[in-house]
PDB file of C-alpha atoms in Angstrom:
ATOM      1  CA  UNK A   1      29.442 -43.670  -9.963  1.00  0.00           C
ATOM      2  CA  UNK A   2      26.006 -43.738  -8.399  1.00  0.00           C
ATOM      3  CA  UNK A   3      23.965 -46.903  -7.999  1.00  0.00           C
ATOM      4  CA  UNK A   4      21.494 -45.625 -10.591  1.00  0.00           C
ATOM      5  CA  UNK A   5      24.248 -45.081 -13.172  1.00  0.00           C
ATOM      6  CA  UNK A   6      25.637 -48.548 -12.406  1.00  0.00           C
ATOM      7  CA  UNK A   7      22.217 -50.146 -12.936  1.00  0.00           C
ATOM      8  CA  UNK A   8      21.650 -48.145 -16.129  1.00  0.00           C
ATOM      9  CA  UNK A   9      25.079 -49.192 -17.412  1.00  0.00           C
ATOM     10  CA  UNK A  10      24.294 -52.866 -16.810  1.00  0.00           C
ATOM     11  CA  UNK A  11      20.878 -52.588 -18.463  1.00  0.00           C
ATOM     12  CA  UNK A  12      22.378 -50.740 -21.422  1.00  0.00           C
ATOM     13  CA  UNK A  13      24.955 -53.521 -21.837  1.00  0.00           C
ATOM     14  CA  UNK A  14      22.154 -56.062 -21.983  1.00  0.00           C
ATOM     15  CA  UNK A  15      20.259 -53.968 -24.514  1.00  0.00           C
ATOM     16  CA  UNK A  16      23.403 -53.655 -26.638  1.00  0.00           C
ATOM     17  CA  UNK A  17      23.833 -57.438 -26.609  1.00  0.00           C
ATOM     18  CA  UNK A  18      20.187 -57.873 -27.623  1.00  0.00           C
ATOM     19  CA  UNK A  19      20.646 -55.360 -30.455  1.00  0.00           C
ATOM     20  CA  UNK A  20      23.717 -57.281 -31.649  1.00  0.00           C
ATOM     21  CA  UNK A  21      21.820 -60.577 -31.489  1.00  0.00           C
ATOM     22  CA  UNK A  22      18.893 -59.176 -33.492  1.00  0.00           C
ATOM     23  CA  UNK A  23      21.070 -57.508 -36.140  1.00  0.00           C
ATOM     24  CA  UNK A  24      23.276 -60.588 -36.470  1.00  0.00           C
ATOM     25  CA  UNK A  25      20.219 -62.795 -36.941  1.00  0.00           C
ATOM     26  CA  UNK A  26      18.575 -60.453 -39.451  1.00  0.00           C
ATOM     27  CA  UNK A  27      21.746 -60.113 -41.515  1.00  0.00           C
ATOM     28  CA  UNK A  28      22.417 -63.855 -41.314  1.00  0.00           C
ATOM     29  CA  UNK A  29      18.993 -64.587 -42.782  1.00  0.00           C
ATOM     30  CA  UNK A  30      19.305 -61.938 -45.474  1.00  0.00           C
ATOM     31  CA  UNK A  31      22.940 -62.418 -46.523  1.00  0.00           C
ATOM     32  CA  UNK A  32      23.932 -66.059 -46.392  1.00  0.00           C
ATOM     33  CA  UNK A  33      27.652 -65.930 -47.089  1.00  0.00           C
ATOM     34  CA  UNK A  34      30.635 -67.564 -45.438  1.00  0.00           C
ATOM     35  CA  UNK A  35      32.163 -64.149 -44.676  1.00  0.00           C
ATOM     36  CA  UNK A  36      30.945 -62.761 -41.328  1.00  0.00           C
ATOM     37  CA  UNK A  37      29.370 -59.565 -42.659  1.00  0.00           C
ATOM     38  CA  UNK A  38      27.072 -59.201 -39.666  1.00  0.00           C
ATOM     39  CA  UNK A  39      29.931 -59.077 -37.160  1.00  0.00           C
ATOM     40  CA  UNK A  40      31.862 -56.743 -39.456  1.00  0.00           C
ATOM     41  CA  UNK A  41      28.858 -54.399 -39.694  1.00  0.00           C
ATOM     42  CA  UNK A  42      28.234 -54.517 -35.952  1.00  0.00           C
ATOM     43  CA  UNK A  43      31.832 -53.700 -35.046  1.00  0.00           C
ATOM     44  CA  UNK A  44      32.202 -50.921 -37.622  1.00  0.00           C
ATOM     45  CA  UNK A  45      28.872 -49.278 -36.770  1.00  0.00           C
ATOM     46  CA  UNK A  46      29.640 -49.555 -33.054  1.00  0.00           C
ATOM     47  CA  UNK A  47      33.031 -47.938 -33.595  1.00  0.00           C
ATOM     48  CA  UNK A  48      31.432 -45.089 -35.537  1.00  0.00           C
ATOM     49  CA  UNK A  49      28.893 -44.558 -32.762  1.00  0.00           C
ATOM     50  CA  UNK A  50      31.555 -44.680 -30.039  1.00  0.00           C
ATOM     51  CA  UNK A  51      33.726 -42.154 -31.876  1.00  0.00           C
ATOM     52  CA  UNK A  52      30.739 -39.833 -32.234  1.00  0.00           C
ATOM     53  CA  UNK A  53      29.737 -40.272 -28.600  1.00  0.00           C
ATOM     54  CA  UNK A  54      33.295 -39.754 -27.336  1.00  0.00           C
ATOM     55  CA  UNK A  55      33.720 -36.494 -29.225  1.00  0.00           C
ATOM     56  CA  UNK A  56      30.337 -35.251 -28.086  1.00  0.00           C
ATOM     57  CA  UNK A  57      31.186 -36.102 -24.475  1.00  0.00           C
ATOM     58  CA  UNK A  58      34.564 -34.369 -24.805  1.00  0.00           C
ATOM     59  CA  UNK A  59      32.740 -31.281 -26.076  1.00  0.00           C
ATOM     60  CA  UNK A  60      30.265 -31.443 -23.180  1.00  0.00           C
ATOM     61  CA  UNK A  61      27.378 -32.035 -25.595  1.00  0.00           C
ATOM     62  CA  UNK A  62      26.607 -35.362 -23.906  1.00  0.00           C
ATOM     63  CA  UNK A  63      26.780 -35.622 -20.096  1.00  0.00           C
ATOM     64  CA  UNK A  64      29.577 -37.826 -18.725  1.00  0.00           C
ATOM     65  CA  UNK A  65      27.127 -40.299 -17.179  1.00  0.00           C
ATOM     66  CA  UNK A  66      25.291 -40.779 -20.477  1.00  0.00           C
ATOM     67  CA  UNK A  67      28.568 -41.283 -22.312  1.00  0.00           C
ATOM     68  CA  UNK A  68      29.471 -43.980 -19.785  1.00  0.00           C
ATOM     69  CA  UNK A  69      26.068 -45.669 -20.026  1.00  0.00           C
ATOM     70  CA  UNK A  70      25.890 -45.546 -23.819  1.00  0.00           C
ATOM     71  CA  UNK A  71      29.587 -46.087 -24.573  1.00  0.00           C
ATOM     72  CA  UNK A  72      30.652 -48.665 -22.015  1.00  0.00           C
ATOM     73  CA  UNK A  73      27.192 -50.138 -21.531  1.00  0.00           C
ATOM     74  CA  UNK A  74      25.244 -50.234 -24.776  1.00  0.00           C
ATOM     75  CA  UNK A  75      28.118 -50.119 -27.269  1.00  0.00           C
ATOM     76  CA  UNK A  76      30.229 -52.441 -25.112  1.00  0.00           C
ATOM     77  CA  UNK A  77      27.412 -54.982 -25.268  1.00  0.00           C
ATOM     78  CA  UNK A  78      26.770 -54.299 -28.942  1.00  0.00           C
ATOM     79  CA  UNK A  79      30.275 -54.670 -30.368  1.00  0.00           C
ATOM     80  CA  UNK A  80      32.120 -57.964 -30.262  1.00  0.00           C
ATOM     81  CA  UNK A  81      35.859 -58.341 -30.699  1.00  0.00           C
ATOM     82  CA  UNK A  82      35.746 -61.909 -29.412  1.00  0.00           C
ATOM     83  CA  UNK A  83      33.338 -63.015 -32.145  1.00  0.00           C
ATOM     84  CA  UNK A  84      35.537 -61.316 -34.725  1.00  0.00           C
ATOM     85  CA  UNK A  85      38.521 -63.271 -33.395  1.00  0.00           C
ATOM     86  CA  UNK A  86      36.604 -66.551 -33.450  1.00  0.00           C
ATOM     87  CA  UNK A  87      35.362 -65.968 -36.995  1.00  0.00           C
ATOM     88  CA  UNK A  88      38.896 -65.171 -38.142  1.00  0.00           C
ATOM     89  CA  UNK A  89      40.073 -68.506 -36.695  1.00  0.00           C
ATOM     90  CA  UNK A  90      37.086 -70.302 -38.239  1.00  0.00           C
ATOM     91  CA  UNK A  91      38.006 -68.936 -41.664  1.00  0.00           C
ATOM     92  CA  UNK A  92      41.626 -70.011 -41.121  1.00  0.00           C
ATOM     93  CA  UNK A  93      40.444 -73.501 -40.177  1.00  0.00           C
ATOM     94  CA  UNK A  94      38.469 -73.631 -43.418  1.00  0.00           C
ATOM     95  CA  UNK A  95      41.672 -72.670 -45.268  1.00  0.00           C
ATOM     96  CA  UNK A  96      40.031 -69.445 -46.441  1.00  0.00           C
ATOM     97  CA  UNK A  97      43.196 -67.448 -45.895  1.00  0.00           C
ATOM     98  CA  UNK A  98      42.241 -64.337 -47.852  1.00  0.00           C
ATOM     99  CA  UNK A  99      38.874 -64.108 -46.102  1.00  0.00           C
ATOM    100  CA  UNK A 100      40.553 -64.648 -42.727  1.00  0.00           C
ATOM    101  CA  UNK A 101      43.063 -61.877 -43.421  1.00  0.00           C
ATOM    102  CA  UNK A 102      40.304 -59.583 -44.716  1.00  0.00           C
ATOM    103  CA  UNK A 103      38.195 -60.257 -41.635  1.00  0.00           C
ATOM    104  CA  UNK A 104      41.011 -59.635 -39.158  1.00  0.00           C
ATOM    105  CA  UNK A 105      42.647 -56.625 -40.734  1.00  0.00           C
ATOM    106  CA  UNK A 106      39.689 -55.285 -42.702  1.00  0.00           C
ATOM    107  CA  UNK A 107      37.545 -55.124 -39.584  1.00  0.00           C
ATOM    108  CA  UNK A 108      40.339 -53.427 -37.655  1.00  0.00           C
ATOM    109  CA  UNK A 109      41.004 -50.837 -40.374  1.00  0.00           C
ATOM    110  CA  UNK A 110      37.323 -50.148 -41.015  1.00  0.00           C
ATOM    111  CA  UNK A 111      36.550 -49.904 -37.294  1.00  0.00           C
ATOM    112  CA  UNK A 112      39.398 -47.482 -36.588  1.00  0.00           C
ATOM    113  CA  UNK A 113      38.402 -45.438 -39.639  1.00  0.00           C
ATOM    114  CA  UNK A 114      34.776 -45.402 -38.532  1.00  0.00           C
ATOM    115  CA  UNK A 115      35.759 -44.332 -35.003  1.00  0.00           C
ATOM    116  CA  UNK A 116      37.864 -41.507 -36.447  1.00  0.00           C
ATOM    117  CA  UNK A 117      34.990 -40.419 -38.691  1.00  0.00           C
ATOM    118  CA  UNK A 118      32.586 -40.518 -35.750  1.00  0.00           C
ATOM    119  CA  UNK A 119      34.998 -38.511 -33.611  1.00  0.00           C
ATOM    120  CA  UNK A 120      35.344 -35.922 -36.372  1.00  0.00           C
ATOM    121  CA  UNK A 121      31.577 -35.722 -36.879  1.00  0.00           C
ATOM    122  CA  UNK A 122      31.032 -35.483 -33.124  1.00  0.00           C
ATOM    123  CA  UNK A 123      33.453 -32.584 -32.975  1.00  0.00           C
ATOM    124  CA  UNK A 124      31.203 -30.682 -35.365  1.00  0.00           C
ATOM    125  CA  UNK A 125      28.259 -30.890 -32.941  1.00  0.00           C
TER     126      UNK A 125
END
C-alpha cells in the first residue's frame, strides 16, 4: 500500500464517521423512538454498499485501491457494530426484550441480506 492510499484510507474513514454522525442525528430528530432505527439503517445501508463494492472489485470494475479506500475506509467508518451491540444491551437493561432481540438478530439478518443483495447487484455491473 502506498502512502497516498494509506492517507486516503484514513481520510475516507473519517468521512464515513462524519456521514454516520450526520445521518444518525438527522434520523434521531425525525424519528424519535426507543428503537435504534438510525443505527439499523446505517449498518444495513453500509452492508449493501460493501456487498456492491466487493462484487464490483472482484469483477475488476472498481480498482483494488478504491475498493480498499471506500470499503475499509469510508464504509468501515460509516458502519458501527459496536453501537449496535451497545444499543442491544441498553434495550435489555430497559427490559425491552423483544426490541433487544429484534435489534441484535434483525440487524444481523438484514445486514447479511443487504450485503448479499449488493454483491448480486454488483455482479451485474
